[in-house]
Coordinates of N, CA and C in Angstrom, one line a residue:
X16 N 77.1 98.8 41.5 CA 77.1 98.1 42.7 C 78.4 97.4 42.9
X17 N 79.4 97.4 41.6 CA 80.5 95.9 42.4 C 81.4 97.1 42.8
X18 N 81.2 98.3 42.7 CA 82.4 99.0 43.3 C 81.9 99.2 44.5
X19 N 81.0 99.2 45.3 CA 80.5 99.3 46.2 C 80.8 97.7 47.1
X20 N 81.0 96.7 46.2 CA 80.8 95.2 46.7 C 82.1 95.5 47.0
X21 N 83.4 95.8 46.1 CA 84.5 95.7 46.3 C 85.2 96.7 47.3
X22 N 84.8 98.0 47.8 CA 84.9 98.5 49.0 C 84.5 98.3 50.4
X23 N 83.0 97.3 50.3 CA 82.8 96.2 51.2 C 83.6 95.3 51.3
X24 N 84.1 94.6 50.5 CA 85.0 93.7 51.0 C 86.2 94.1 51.7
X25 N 87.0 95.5 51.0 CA 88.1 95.9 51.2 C 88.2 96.1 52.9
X26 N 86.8 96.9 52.6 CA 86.8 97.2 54.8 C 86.9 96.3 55.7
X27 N 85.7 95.1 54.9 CA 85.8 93.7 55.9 C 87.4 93.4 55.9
X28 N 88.0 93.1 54.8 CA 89.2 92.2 55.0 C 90.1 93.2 55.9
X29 N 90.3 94.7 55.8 CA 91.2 95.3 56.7 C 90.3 95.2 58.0
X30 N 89.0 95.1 58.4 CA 89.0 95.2 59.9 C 89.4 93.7 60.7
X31 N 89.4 92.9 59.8 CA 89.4 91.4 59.9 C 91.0 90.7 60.2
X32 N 91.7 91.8 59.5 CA 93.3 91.9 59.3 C 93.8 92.8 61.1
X33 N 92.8 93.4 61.0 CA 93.5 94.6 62.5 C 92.9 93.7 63.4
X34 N 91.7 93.3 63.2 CA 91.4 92.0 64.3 C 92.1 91.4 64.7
X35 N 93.0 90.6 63.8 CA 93.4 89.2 63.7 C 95.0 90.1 64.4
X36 N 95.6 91.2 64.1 CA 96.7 91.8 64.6 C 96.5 92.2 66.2
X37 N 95.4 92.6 66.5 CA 95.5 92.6 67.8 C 94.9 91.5 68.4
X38 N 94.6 90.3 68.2 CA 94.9 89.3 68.8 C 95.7 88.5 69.1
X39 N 96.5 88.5 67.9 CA 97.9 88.4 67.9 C 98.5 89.0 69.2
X40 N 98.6 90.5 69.2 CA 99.5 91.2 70.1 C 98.9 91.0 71.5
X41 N 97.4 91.2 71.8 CA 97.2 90.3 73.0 C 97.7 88.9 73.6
X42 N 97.9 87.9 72.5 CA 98.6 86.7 73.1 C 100.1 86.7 73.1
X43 N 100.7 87.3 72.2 CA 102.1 87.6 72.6 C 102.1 88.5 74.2
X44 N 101.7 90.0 74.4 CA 102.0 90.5 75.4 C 101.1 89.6 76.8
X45 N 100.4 88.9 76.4 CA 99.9 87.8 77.7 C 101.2 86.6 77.9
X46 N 101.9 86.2 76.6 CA 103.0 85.1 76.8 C 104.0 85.8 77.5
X47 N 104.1 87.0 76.8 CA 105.7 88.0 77.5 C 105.5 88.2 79.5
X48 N 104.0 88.2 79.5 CA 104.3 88.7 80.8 C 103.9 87.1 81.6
X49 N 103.8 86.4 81.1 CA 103.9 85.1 81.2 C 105.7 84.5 81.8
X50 N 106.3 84.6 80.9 CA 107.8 84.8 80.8 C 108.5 85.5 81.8
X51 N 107.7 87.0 82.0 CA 108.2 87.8 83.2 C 108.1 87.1 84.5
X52 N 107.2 86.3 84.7 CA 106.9 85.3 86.2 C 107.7 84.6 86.3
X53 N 108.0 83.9 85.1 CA 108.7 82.6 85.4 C 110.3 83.6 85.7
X54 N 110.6 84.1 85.2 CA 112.1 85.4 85.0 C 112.0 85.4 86.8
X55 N 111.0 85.8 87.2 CA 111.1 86.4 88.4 C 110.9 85.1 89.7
X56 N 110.1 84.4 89.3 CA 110.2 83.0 89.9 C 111.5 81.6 90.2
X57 N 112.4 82.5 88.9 CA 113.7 81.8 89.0 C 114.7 82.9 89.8
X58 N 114.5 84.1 89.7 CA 115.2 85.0 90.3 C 115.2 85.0 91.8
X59 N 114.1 84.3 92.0 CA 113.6 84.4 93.8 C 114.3 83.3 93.9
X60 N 114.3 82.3 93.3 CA 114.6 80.8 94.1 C 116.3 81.3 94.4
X61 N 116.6 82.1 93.3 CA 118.7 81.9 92.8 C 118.6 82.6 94.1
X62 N 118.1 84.0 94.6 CA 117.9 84.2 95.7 C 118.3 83.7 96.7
X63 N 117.4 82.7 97.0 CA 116.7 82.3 98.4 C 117.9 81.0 98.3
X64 N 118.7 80.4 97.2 CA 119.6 79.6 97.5 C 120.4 80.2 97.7
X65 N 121.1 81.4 97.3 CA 122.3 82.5 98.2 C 122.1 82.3 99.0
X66 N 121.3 83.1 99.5 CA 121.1 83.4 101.0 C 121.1 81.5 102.5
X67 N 120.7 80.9 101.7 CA 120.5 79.4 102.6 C 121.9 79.0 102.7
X68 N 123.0 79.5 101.0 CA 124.5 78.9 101.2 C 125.2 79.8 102.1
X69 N 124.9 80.9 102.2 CA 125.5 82.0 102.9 C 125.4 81.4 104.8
X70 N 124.2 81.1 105.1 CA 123.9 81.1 106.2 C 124.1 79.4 106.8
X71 N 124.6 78.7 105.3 CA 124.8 77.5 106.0 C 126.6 77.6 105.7
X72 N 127.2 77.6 104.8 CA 128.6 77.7 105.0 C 129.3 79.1 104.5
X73 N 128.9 80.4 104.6 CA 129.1 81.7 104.9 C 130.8 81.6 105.2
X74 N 130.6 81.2 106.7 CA 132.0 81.1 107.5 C 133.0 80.5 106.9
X75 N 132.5 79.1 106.1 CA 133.5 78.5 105.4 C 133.6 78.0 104.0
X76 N 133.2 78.9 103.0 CA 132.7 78.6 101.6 C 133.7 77.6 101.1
X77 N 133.2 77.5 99.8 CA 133.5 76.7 98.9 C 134.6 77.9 98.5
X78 N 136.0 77.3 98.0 CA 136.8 78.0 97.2 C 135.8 79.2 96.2
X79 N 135.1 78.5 95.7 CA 134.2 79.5 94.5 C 133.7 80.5 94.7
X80 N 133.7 80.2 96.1 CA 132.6 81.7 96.7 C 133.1 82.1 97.6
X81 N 134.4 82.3 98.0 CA 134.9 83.1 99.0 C 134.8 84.1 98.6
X82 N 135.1 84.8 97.4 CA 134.7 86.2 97.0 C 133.7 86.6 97.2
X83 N 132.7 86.1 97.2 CA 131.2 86.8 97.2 C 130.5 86.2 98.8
X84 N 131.2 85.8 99.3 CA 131.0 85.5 101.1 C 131.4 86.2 101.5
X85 N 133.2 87.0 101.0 CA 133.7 88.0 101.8 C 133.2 89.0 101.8
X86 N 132.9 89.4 100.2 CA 132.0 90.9 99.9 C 130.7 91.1 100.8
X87 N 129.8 90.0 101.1 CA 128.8 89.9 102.3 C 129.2 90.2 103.7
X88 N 130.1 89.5 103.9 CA 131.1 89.8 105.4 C 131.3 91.1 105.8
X89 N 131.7 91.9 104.4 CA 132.6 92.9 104.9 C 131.4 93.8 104.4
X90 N 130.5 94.0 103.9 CA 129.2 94.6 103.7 C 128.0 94.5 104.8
X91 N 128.0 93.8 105.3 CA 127.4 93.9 106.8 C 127.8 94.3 108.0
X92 N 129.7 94.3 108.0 CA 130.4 95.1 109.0 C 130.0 96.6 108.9
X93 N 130.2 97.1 107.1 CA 130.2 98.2 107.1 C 128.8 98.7 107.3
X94 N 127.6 98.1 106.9 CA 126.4 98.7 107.2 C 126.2 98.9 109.2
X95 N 126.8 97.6 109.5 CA 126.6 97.7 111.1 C 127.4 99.1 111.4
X96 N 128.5 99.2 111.5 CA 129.1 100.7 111.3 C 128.3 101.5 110.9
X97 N 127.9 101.8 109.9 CA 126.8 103.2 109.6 C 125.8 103.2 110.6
X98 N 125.5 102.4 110.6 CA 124.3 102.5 111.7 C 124.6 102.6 113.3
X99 N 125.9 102.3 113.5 CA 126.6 102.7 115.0 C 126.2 104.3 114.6
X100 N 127.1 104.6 113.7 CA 126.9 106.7 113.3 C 126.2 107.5 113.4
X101 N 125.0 106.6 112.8 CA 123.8 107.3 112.8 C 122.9 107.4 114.5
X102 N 123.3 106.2 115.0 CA 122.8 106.1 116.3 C 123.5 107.4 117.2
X103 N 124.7 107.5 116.9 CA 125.4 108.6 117.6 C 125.5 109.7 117.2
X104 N 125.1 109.9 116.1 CA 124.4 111.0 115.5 C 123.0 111.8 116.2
X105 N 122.4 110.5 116.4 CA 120.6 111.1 117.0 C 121.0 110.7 118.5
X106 N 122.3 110.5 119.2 CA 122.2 110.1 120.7 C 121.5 109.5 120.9
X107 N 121.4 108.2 120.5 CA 120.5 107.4 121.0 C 121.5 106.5 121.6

C-alpha cells in the first residue's frame, strides 16, 4: 500500500502544481491584457492631443513642431491632389 500512497500523492501534488500554473497564467494573461487598455487608452488620448494642437495652432506651431505640422500640411495637399485624379479619372 505505501507505493500506491506514494503515487497518490505524486498525482495529487503534480495536478495541484499544473493547477496552481495555470492560474498563474490566467492572471498574468488577464493583467497583460489589462496593460494592453491602458497602452491603448494612452495612445488615444496622445492622439486626440495631436490632433486638438494641430487644429488649434497647425498654422502657427511651436518651433518643435513645425516639422510634423508641415509634414500634415503637405500630406493633406497631396491626398487632396490624389483625390482631384481619381475624380478625373471616373469623370466625375
Amino acid at each position: 500500500m505505501d507505493f500506491f500512497e506514494k503515487v497518490g500523492e505524486t498525482i495529487t501534488n503534480v495536478g495541484k502544481s499544473a493547477t496552481d500554473k495555470a492560474k498563474e497564467l490566467a492572471e498574468v494573461a488577464s493583467l497583460k491584457s489589462q496593460i494592453h487598455t491602458c497602452e491603448e487608452v494612452i495612445r488615444k488620448n496622445y492622439i486626440e492631443i495631436g490632433k486638438i494642437y494641430y487644429e488649434s495652432f497647425g498654422d502657427k506651431p511651436e518651433e518643435i513642431f513645425v516639422k510634423q505640422c508641415t509634414a500634415i500640411k503637405n500630406a493633406r495637399e497631396g491626398k487632396e491632389a490624389l483625390n482631384e485624379k481619381i475624380n478625373e479619372i471616373k469623370n466625375v
